[in-house]
PDB file of C-alpha atoms in Angstrom:
ATOM      1  CA  UNK R   1     117.697 -15.686  44.620  1.00 28.00           C
ATOM      2  CA  UNK R   2     115.589 -13.134  42.812  1.00 26.00           C
ATOM      3  CA  UNK R   3     112.510 -15.243  42.261  1.00 30.00           C
ATOM      4  CA  UNK R   4     109.186 -13.567  41.530  1.00 29.00           C
ATOM      5  CA  UNK R   5     105.969 -15.349  42.337  1.00 32.00           C
ATOM      6  CA  UNK R   6     103.816 -15.757  39.249  1.00 31.00           C
ATOM      7  CA  UNK R   7     100.089 -15.202  39.907  1.00 33.00           C
ATOM      8  CA  UNK R   8      98.512 -17.715  37.547  1.00 30.00           C
ATOM      9  CA  UNK R   9      95.016 -16.379  38.048  1.00 31.00           C
ATOM     10  CA  UNK R  10      96.055 -13.029  36.545  1.00 33.00           C
ATOM     11  CA  UNK R  11      95.472 -12.881  32.821  1.00 36.00           C
ATOM     12  CA  UNK R  12      97.706 -10.834  30.559  1.00 37.00           C
ATOM     13  CA  UNK R  13      95.259 -10.129  27.766  1.00 37.00           C
ATOM     14  CA  UNK R  14      97.809  -9.510  25.043  1.00 33.00           C
ATOM     15  CA  UNK R  15      95.481 -11.160  22.557  1.00 34.00           C
ATOM     16  CA  UNK R  16      92.204  -9.501  23.603  1.00 37.00           C
ATOM     17  CA  UNK R  17      93.518  -6.131  24.746  1.00 35.00           C
ATOM     18  CA  UNK R  18      90.884  -4.373  22.657  1.00 35.00           C
ATOM     19  CA  UNK R  19      88.282  -5.317  25.265  1.00 39.00           C
ATOM     20  CA  UNK R  20      89.769  -3.022  27.857  1.00 40.00           C
ATOM     21  CA  UNK R  21      89.776   0.140  25.781  1.00 36.00           C
ATOM     22  CA  UNK R  22      86.120  -0.505  25.061  1.00 37.00           C
ATOM     23  CA  UNK R  23      85.422  -0.961  28.756  1.00 40.00           C
ATOM     24  CA  UNK R  24      87.283   2.149  29.890  1.00 40.00           C
ATOM     25  CA  UNK R  25      86.987   4.583  26.981  1.00 41.00           C
ATOM     26  CA  UNK R  26      83.982   3.258  25.053  1.00 38.00           C
ATOM     27  CA  UNK R  27      86.027   2.595  21.936  1.00 37.00           C
ATOM     28  CA  UNK R  28      88.318  -0.127  20.715  1.00 38.00           C
ATOM     29  CA  UNK R  29      92.085   0.120  20.858  1.00 41.00           C
ATOM     30  CA  UNK R  30      93.520   1.746  17.751  1.00 45.00           C
ATOM     31  CA  UNK R  31      96.820  -0.035  17.196  1.00 65.00           C
ATOM     32  CA  UNK R  32      98.409   2.824  15.174  1.00 81.00           C
ATOM     33  CA  UNK R  33      97.922   5.060  18.221  1.00 83.00           C
ATOM     34  CA  UNK R  34     100.140   2.732  20.259  1.00 86.00           C
ATOM     35  CA  UNK R  35     102.634   2.386  17.417  1.00 86.00           C
ATOM     36  CA  UNK R  36     102.998   6.170  17.179  1.00 90.00           C
ATOM     37  CA  UNK R  37     103.588   6.383  20.907  1.00 91.00           C
ATOM     38  CA  UNK R  38     106.308   3.730  20.753  1.00 90.00           C
ATOM     39  CA  UNK R  39     107.966   5.502  17.801  1.00 92.00           C
ATOM     40  CA  UNK R  40     108.046   8.802  19.689  1.00 93.00           C
ATOM     41  CA  UNK R  41     109.477   7.185  22.803  1.00 93.00           C
ATOM     42  CA  UNK R  42     112.223   5.424  20.858  1.00 93.00           C
ATOM     43  CA  UNK R  43     113.199   8.722  19.241  1.00 92.00           C
ATOM     44  CA  UNK R  44     113.488  10.504  22.592  1.00 89.00           C
ATOM     45  CA  UNK R  45     115.621   8.129  24.667  1.00 89.00           C
ATOM     46  CA  UNK R  46     118.442   9.860  26.533  1.00 89.00           C
ATOM     47  CA  UNK R  47     121.398   8.240  28.329  1.00 90.00           C
ATOM     48  CA  UNK R  48     120.637   7.169  31.884  1.00 89.00           C
ATOM     49  CA  UNK R  49     121.763   9.506  34.674  1.00 91.00           C
ATOM     50  CA  UNK R  50     124.918   8.475  36.512  1.00 90.00           C
ATOM     51  CA  UNK R  51     124.284   5.708  39.061  1.00 91.00           C
ATOM     52  CA  UNK R  52     120.645   5.482  37.971  1.00 94.00           C
ATOM     53  CA  UNK R  53     118.715   2.982  40.117  1.00 96.00           C
ATOM     54  CA  UNK R  54     114.975   2.642  39.328  1.00 97.00           C
ATOM     55  CA  UNK R  55     112.770   2.317  42.367  1.00 97.00           C
ATOM     56  CA  UNK R  56     109.579   0.384  43.062  1.00 96.00           C
ATOM     57  CA  UNK R  57     106.589   1.767  41.154  1.00 94.00           C
ATOM     58  CA  UNK R  58     108.682   4.144  39.001  1.00 97.00           C
ATOM     59  CA  UNK R  59     107.461   4.654  35.433  1.00 96.00           C
ATOM     60  CA  UNK R  60     110.402   3.961  33.140  1.00 97.00           C
ATOM     61  CA  UNK R  61     111.529   3.218  29.606  1.00 96.00           C
ATOM     62  CA  UNK R  62     112.657  -0.388  29.360  1.00 96.00           C
ATOM     63  CA  UNK R  63     114.606  -1.962  26.509  1.00 94.00           C
ATOM     64  CA  UNK R  64     112.790  -5.142  25.607  1.00 90.00           C
ATOM     65  CA  UNK R  65     115.045  -8.159  25.972  1.00 81.00           C
ATOM     66  CA  UNK R  66     113.035 -11.384  25.994  1.00 60.00           C
ATOM     67  CA  UNK R  67     109.341 -12.191  26.448  1.00 44.00           C
ATOM     68  CA  UNK R  68     107.982 -15.603  27.354  1.00 43.00           C
ATOM     69  CA  UNK R  69     104.510 -17.023  26.966  1.00 39.00           C
ATOM     70  CA  UNK R  70     101.814 -14.913  28.651  1.00 41.00           C
ATOM     71  CA  UNK R  71     101.379 -15.844  32.331  1.00 39.00           C
ATOM     72  CA  UNK R  72     105.004 -16.959  32.824  1.00 40.00           C
ATOM     73  CA  UNK R  73     107.797 -15.301  34.789  1.00 42.00           C
ATOM     74  CA  UNK R  74     111.390 -16.063  33.766  1.00 43.00           C
ATOM     75  CA  UNK R  75     111.969 -18.538  36.628  1.00 44.00           C
ATOM     76  CA  UNK R  76     108.667 -20.358  36.028  1.00 43.00           C
ATOM     77  CA  UNK R  77     109.369 -20.542  32.291  1.00 40.00           C
ATOM     78  CA  UNK R  78     112.722 -22.203  33.000  1.00 44.00           C
ATOM     79  CA  UNK R  79     111.013 -24.645  35.349  1.00 41.00           C
ATOM     80  CA  UNK R  80     108.354 -25.468  32.757  1.00 38.00           C
ATOM     81  CA  UNK R  81     110.960 -25.901  30.019  1.00 37.00           C
ATOM     82  CA  UNK R  82     112.728 -28.511  32.148  1.00 39.00           C
ATOM     83  CA  UNK R  83     109.406 -30.310  32.613  1.00 35.00           C
ATOM     84  CA  UNK R  84     107.890 -29.982  29.146  1.00 35.00           C
ATOM     85  CA  UNK R  85     110.880 -29.369  26.857  1.00 37.00           C
ATOM     86  CA  UNK R  86     111.896 -26.301  24.824  1.00 36.00           C
ATOM     87  CA  UNK R  87     108.719 -26.254  22.730  1.00 34.00           C
ATOM     88  CA  UNK R  88     107.175 -23.469  24.846  1.00 38.00           C
ATOM     89  CA  UNK R  89     107.066 -20.466  22.559  1.00 39.00           C
ATOM     90  CA  UNK R  90     108.969 -17.265  23.137  1.00 41.00           C
ATOM     91  CA  UNK R  91     110.115 -14.421  20.913  1.00 44.00           C
ATOM     92  CA  UNK R  92     113.539 -12.816  20.899  1.00 48.00           C
ATOM     93  CA  UNK R  93     114.444  -9.236  21.652  1.00 55.00           C
ATOM     94  CA  UNK R  94     113.737  -6.337  19.330  1.00 71.00           C
ATOM     95  CA  UNK R  95     115.793  -4.043  21.600  1.00 84.00           C
ATOM     96  CA  UNK R  96     113.168  -1.322  21.289  1.00 91.00           C
ATOM     97  CA  UNK R  97     112.149   0.831  24.243  1.00 95.00           C
ATOM     98  CA  UNK R  98     108.713   0.522  25.849  1.00 94.00           C
ATOM     99  CA  UNK R  99     106.921   2.095  28.777  1.00 96.00           C
ATOM    100  CA  UNK R 100     107.129   0.090  31.965  1.00 96.00           C
ATOM    101  CA  UNK R 101     106.515   0.178  35.684  1.00 95.00           C
ATOM    102  CA  UNK R 102     109.033  -1.148  38.195  1.00 97.00           C
ATOM    103  CA  UNK R 103     107.462  -4.001  40.155  1.00 94.00           C
ATOM    104  CA  UNK R 104     110.597  -4.865  42.140  1.00 96.00           C
ATOM    105  CA  UNK R 105     114.131  -3.512  42.164  1.00 97.00           C
ATOM    106  CA  UNK R 106     117.310  -5.193  43.389  1.00 97.00           C
ATOM    107  CA  UNK R 107     120.140  -2.623  43.671  1.00 96.00           C
ATOM    108  CA  UNK R 108     122.656  -5.286  44.725  1.00 96.00           C
ATOM    109  CA  UNK R 109     122.134  -7.212  41.484  1.00 96.00           C
ATOM    110  CA  UNK R 110     121.343  -4.052  39.503  1.00 96.00           C
ATOM    111  CA  UNK R 111     118.194  -5.717  38.204  1.00 96.00           C
ATOM    112  CA  UNK R 112     114.514  -4.793  38.197  1.00 97.00           C
ATOM    113  CA  UNK R 113     111.286  -6.602  37.352  1.00 95.00           C
ATOM    114  CA  UNK R 114     109.485  -4.503  34.753  1.00 94.00           C
ATOM    115  CA  UNK R 115     105.798  -4.634  33.847  1.00 91.00           C
ATOM    116  CA  UNK R 116     105.346  -3.357  30.286  1.00 91.00           C
ATOM    117  CA  UNK R 117     102.256  -1.268  30.925  1.00 91.00           C
ATOM    118  CA  UNK R 118     101.074  -1.116  27.306  1.00 90.00           C
ATOM    119  CA  UNK R 119     101.367  -4.862  26.630  1.00 84.00           C
ATOM    120  CA  UNK R 120     100.960  -6.640  29.978  1.00 82.00           C
ATOM    121  CA  UNK R 121     104.079  -8.838  29.977  1.00 83.00           C
ATOM    122  CA  UNK R 122     106.849  -8.694  32.583  1.00 87.00           C
ATOM    123  CA  UNK R 123     110.596  -9.094  32.371  1.00 89.00           C
ATOM    124  CA  UNK R 124     113.671  -9.054  34.577  1.00 93.00           C
ATOM    125  CA  UNK R 125     116.145  -6.466  33.248  1.00 95.00           C
ATOM    126  CA  UNK R 126     119.571  -5.137  34.150  1.00 95.00           C
ATOM    127  CA  UNK R 127     119.649  -1.443  35.071  1.00 96.00           C
ATOM    128  CA  UNK R 128     121.590  -0.712  31.858  1.00 95.00           C
ATOM    129  CA  UNK R 129     118.404  -1.473  29.895  1.00 95.00           C
ATOM    130  CA  UNK R 130     116.244   0.936  31.907  1.00 97.00           C
ATOM    131  CA  UNK R 131     115.871   4.725  31.585  1.00 96.00           C
ATOM    132  CA  UNK R 132     113.641   7.332  33.261  1.00 96.00           C
ATOM    133  CA  UNK R 133     110.413   7.840  31.315  1.00 95.00           C
ATOM    134  CA  UNK R 134     110.146  11.393  29.919  1.00 93.00           C
ATOM    135  CA  UNK R 135     107.413  13.285  31.817  1.00 92.00           C
ATOM    136  CA  UNK R 136     105.348  13.838  28.659  1.00 91.00           C
ATOM    137  CA  UNK R 137     104.645  10.097  28.445  1.00 94.00           C
ATOM    138  CA  UNK R 138     103.735   9.527  32.092  1.00 94.00           C
ATOM    139  CA  UNK R 139     100.253  11.023  31.763  1.00 92.00           C
ATOM    140  CA  UNK R 140      99.133   8.786  28.877  1.00 92.00           C
ATOM    141  CA  UNK R 141      96.920   5.956  30.095  1.00 88.00           C
ATOM    142  CA  UNK R 142      98.350   2.459  29.860  1.00 88.00           C
ATOM    143  CA  UNK R 143      97.021   0.448  26.915  1.00 85.00           C
ATOM    144  CA  UNK R 144      96.801  -2.822  28.840  1.00 83.00           C
ATOM    145  CA  UNK R 145      94.699  -3.492  31.915  1.00 79.00           C
ATOM    146  CA  UNK R 146      95.225  -6.102  34.606  1.00 79.00           C
ATOM    147  CA  UNK R 147      92.342  -8.509  34.969  1.00 84.00           C
ATOM    148  CA  UNK R 148      91.395 -11.919  36.225  1.00 87.00           C
ATOM    149  CA  UNK R 149      88.551 -14.283  35.557  1.00 90.00           C
ATOM    150  CA  UNK R 150      85.628 -13.906  37.934  1.00 92.00           C
ATOM    151  CA  UNK R 151      84.790 -16.802  40.257  1.00 91.00           C
ATOM    152  CA  UNK R 152      87.432 -19.212  38.898  1.00 92.00           C
ATOM    153  CA  UNK R 153      91.190 -19.703  38.502  1.00 90.00           C
ATOM    154  CA  UNK R 154      93.135 -21.735  35.948  1.00 90.00           C
ATOM    155  CA  UNK R 155      95.014 -24.820  37.103  1.00 90.00           C
ATOM    156  CA  UNK R 156      98.639 -24.072  37.995  1.00 85.00           C
ATOM    157  CA  UNK R 157     100.971 -25.424  35.264  1.00 80.00           C
ATOM    158  CA  UNK R 158     103.823 -25.876  37.738  1.00 79.00           C
ATOM    159  CA  UNK R 159     101.993 -27.954  40.326  1.00 84.00           C
ATOM    160  CA  UNK R 160      99.154 -29.519  38.322  1.00 86.00           C
ATOM    161  CA  UNK R 161      99.536 -32.011  35.508  1.00 87.00           C
ATOM    162  CA  UNK R 162      96.703 -30.383  33.570  1.00 87.00           C
ATOM    163  CA  UNK R 163      98.024 -26.850  34.021  1.00 87.00           C
ATOM    164  CA  UNK R 164      99.608 -26.575  30.585  1.00 89.00           C
ATOM    165  CA  UNK R 165      96.429 -27.900  28.995  1.00 92.00           C
ATOM    166  CA  UNK R 166      94.477 -25.248  30.921  1.00 91.00           C
ATOM    167  CA  UNK R 167      96.584 -22.459  29.445  1.00 88.00           C
ATOM    168  CA  UNK R 168      96.306 -23.863  25.939  1.00 90.00           C
ATOM    169  CA  UNK R 169      92.524 -24.214  26.280  1.00 92.00           C
ATOM    170  CA  UNK R 170      92.250 -20.644  27.505  1.00 91.00           C
ATOM    171  CA  UNK R 171      94.227 -19.500  24.487  1.00 87.00           C
ATOM    172  CA  UNK R 172      91.911 -21.531  22.235  1.00 91.00           C
ATOM    173  CA  UNK R 173      88.893 -19.748  23.713  1.00 92.00           C
ATOM    174  CA  UNK R 174      90.353 -16.242  23.563  1.00 87.00           C
ATOM    175  CA  UNK R 175      93.311 -15.760  21.247  1.00 81.00           C
ATOM    176  CA  UNK R 176      92.705 -13.389  18.323  1.00 79.00           C
ATOM    177  CA  UNK R 177      88.998 -13.203  19.076  1.00 83.00           C
ATOM    178  CA  UNK R 178      86.751 -10.305  19.942  1.00 85.00           C
ATOM    179  CA  UNK R 179      84.916 -11.199  23.133  1.00 86.00           C
ATOM    180  CA  UNK R 180      82.198  -9.740  25.283  1.00 88.00           C
ATOM    181  CA  UNK R 181      83.498  -8.956  28.776  1.00 88.00           C
ATOM    182  CA  UNK R 182      81.195  -8.402  31.733  1.00 88.00           C
ATOM    183  CA  UNK R 183      82.946  -6.465  34.498  1.00 88.00           C
ATOM    184  CA  UNK R 184      81.712  -8.179  37.654  1.00 90.00           C
ATOM    185  CA  UNK R 185      83.943  -6.099  39.910  1.00 89.00           C
ATOM    186  CA  UNK R 186      86.404  -3.267  39.330  1.00 87.00           C
ATOM    187  CA  UNK R 187      89.035  -2.622  41.947  1.00 83.00           C
ATOM    188  CA  UNK R 188      91.706   0.075  41.782  1.00 75.00           C
ATOM    189  CA  UNK R 189      93.979  -1.588  39.216  1.00 72.00           C
ATOM    190  CA  UNK R 190      92.178  -4.857  38.618  1.00 81.00           C
ATOM    191  CA  UNK R 191      89.025  -5.954  36.833  1.00 86.00           C
ATOM    192  CA  UNK R 192      87.172  -9.220  37.501  1.00 89.00           C
ATOM    193  CA  UNK R 193      85.683 -10.380  34.210  1.00 90.00           C
ATOM    194  CA  UNK R 194      83.267 -12.929  32.835  1.00 91.00           C
ATOM    195  CA  UNK R 195      84.086 -13.566  29.175  1.00 92.00           C
ATOM    196  CA  UNK R 196      81.653 -14.575  26.442  1.00 93.00           C
ATOM    197  CA  UNK R 197      81.595 -15.341  22.765  1.00 90.00           C
ATOM    198  CA  UNK R 198      79.491 -12.521  21.219  1.00 88.00           C
ATOM    199  CA  UNK R 199      77.320 -15.148  19.502  1.00 89.00           C
ATOM    200  CA  UNK R 200      76.425 -16.784  22.808  1.00 86.00           C
ATOM    201  CA  UNK R 201      76.334 -14.272  25.652  1.00 82.00           C
ATOM    202  CA  UNK R 202      72.816 -14.634  26.999  1.00 81.00           C
ATOM    203  CA  UNK R 203      73.435 -16.605  30.203  1.00 84.00           C
ATOM    204  CA  UNK R 204      76.101 -17.322  32.822  1.00 82.00           C
ATOM    205  CA  UNK R 205      76.331 -20.926  31.615  1.00 85.00           C
ATOM    206  CA  UNK R 206      77.739 -19.663  28.306  1.00 91.00           C
ATOM    207  CA  UNK R 207      80.738 -17.875  29.814  1.00 94.00           C
ATOM    208  CA  UNK R 208      84.288 -18.967  29.122  1.00 94.00           C
ATOM    209  CA  UNK R 209      84.776 -18.957  32.905  1.00 94.00           C
ATOM    210  CA  UNK R 210      82.178 -21.715  33.283  1.00 95.00           C
ATOM    211  CA  UNK R 211      83.452 -23.554  30.204  1.00 95.00           C
ATOM    212  CA  UNK R 212      86.930 -23.850  31.722  1.00 95.00           C
ATOM    213  CA  UNK R 213      85.445 -25.386  34.882  1.00 95.00           C
ATOM    214  CA  UNK R 214      83.338 -27.733  32.747  1.00 95.00           C
ATOM    215  CA  UNK R 215      86.515 -28.769  30.903  1.00 95.00           C
ATOM    216  CA  UNK R 216      88.140 -29.610  34.237  1.00 95.00           C
ATOM    217  CA  UNK R 217      90.825 -26.978  33.636  1.00 94.00           C
ATOM    218  CA  UNK R 218      89.789 -24.330  36.175  1.00 93.00           C
ATOM    219  CA  UNK R 219      88.693 -24.446  39.787  1.00 92.00           C
ATOM    220  CA  UNK R 220      86.038 -22.430  41.537  1.00 91.00           C
ATOM    221  CA  UNK R 221      87.862 -19.785  43.555  1.00 88.00           C
ATOM    222  CA  UNK R 222      86.557 -20.158  47.102  1.00 83.00           C
ATOM    223  CA  UNK R 223      88.431 -16.988  48.133  1.00 82.00           C
ATOM    224  CA  UNK R 224      86.868 -14.813  45.448  1.00 83.00           C
ATOM    225  CA  UNK R 225      85.307 -11.584  46.664  1.00 82.00           C
ATOM    226  CA  UNK R 226      82.477 -12.395  44.265  1.00 85.00           C
ATOM    227  CA  UNK R 227      81.629 -15.794  45.715  1.00 78.00           C
ATOM    228  CA  UNK R 228      78.334 -14.540  47.160  1.00 80.00           C
ATOM    229  CA  UNK R 229      77.072 -13.444  43.741  1.00 82.00           C
ATOM    230  CA  UNK R 230      78.658 -16.232  41.709  1.00 86.00           C
ATOM    231  CA  UNK R 231      76.325 -18.259  39.434  1.00 89.00           C
ATOM    232  CA  UNK R 232      76.307 -21.182  41.876  1.00 89.00           C
ATOM    233  CA  UNK R 233      73.973 -23.460  39.921  1.00 92.00           C
ATOM    234  CA  UNK R 234      75.991 -23.066  36.707  1.00 91.00           C
ATOM    235  CA  UNK R 235      79.282 -23.621  38.529  1.00 92.00           C
ATOM    236  CA  UNK R 236      77.987 -26.719  40.304  1.00 92.00           C
ATOM    237  CA  UNK R 237      76.698 -28.181  37.047  1.00 93.00           C
ATOM    238  CA  UNK R 238      80.090 -27.471  35.428  1.00 92.00           C
ATOM    239  CA  UNK R 239      81.918 -29.220  38.297  1.00 93.00           C
ATOM    240  CA  UNK R 240      79.706 -32.311  37.970  1.00 94.00           C
ATOM    241  CA  UNK R 241      80.264 -32.391  34.200  1.00 93.00           C
ATOM    242  CA  UNK R 242      84.034 -32.117  34.675  1.00 92.00           C
ATOM    243  CA  UNK R 243      83.989 -35.058  37.094  1.00 91.00           C
ATOM    244  CA  UNK R 244      81.943 -37.105  34.652  1.00 90.00           C
ATOM    245  CA  UNK R 245      84.311 -36.397  31.781  1.00 83.00           C
ATOM    246  CA  UNK R 246      87.447 -37.138  33.764  1.00 76.00           C
TER     247      UNK R 246
END
């Protein structure tokens, strides 16, 4: 089958995307700027060339079909729905066109996995819902950035009984809030972040990363490239507190 592995440690910051524009351009995301871009793109869509087959890493226009909760691929969402019922939130298509990058392409099935580069979500689409991106829009920087929490990873909601609670707790800490983000490491297309409430950002112990470990809803990532500079004392104290609470 055409099953894409979902990387749970990757965070699609749909709800705190303003952080990234501040980190990269020293100003916050101006939503009207993105809205104007989307309006222009939707007014300039042409029919797809004959036998059009998008290839891996192509920048494209993709017609939005269905988006699931952040962090979930289509196959994992279906698995979670069977386990937890249909209460997991999703929104239906608006059939508008958005900029995307092809993550995987399956010519036999005429389907491609699309990463919407301005919003961070992914979707599996039929080729009929994909068009080449006009060159004028390829040079504009993506509005979303891929990131993961430094030092820690959320519990997996497929394999761990507390995984769904971990995602909900993360949303509680971050959704619709302005946060302070410390970039602990920046790789080519990925930032490793420690997140803080602006009112309490004076020490490592105050980070959301540590709080998730303290809640028993995230594990210390032993494979992290940052493990040598991780706040070991704070992480160890958080682990002990999580054991006490459980």
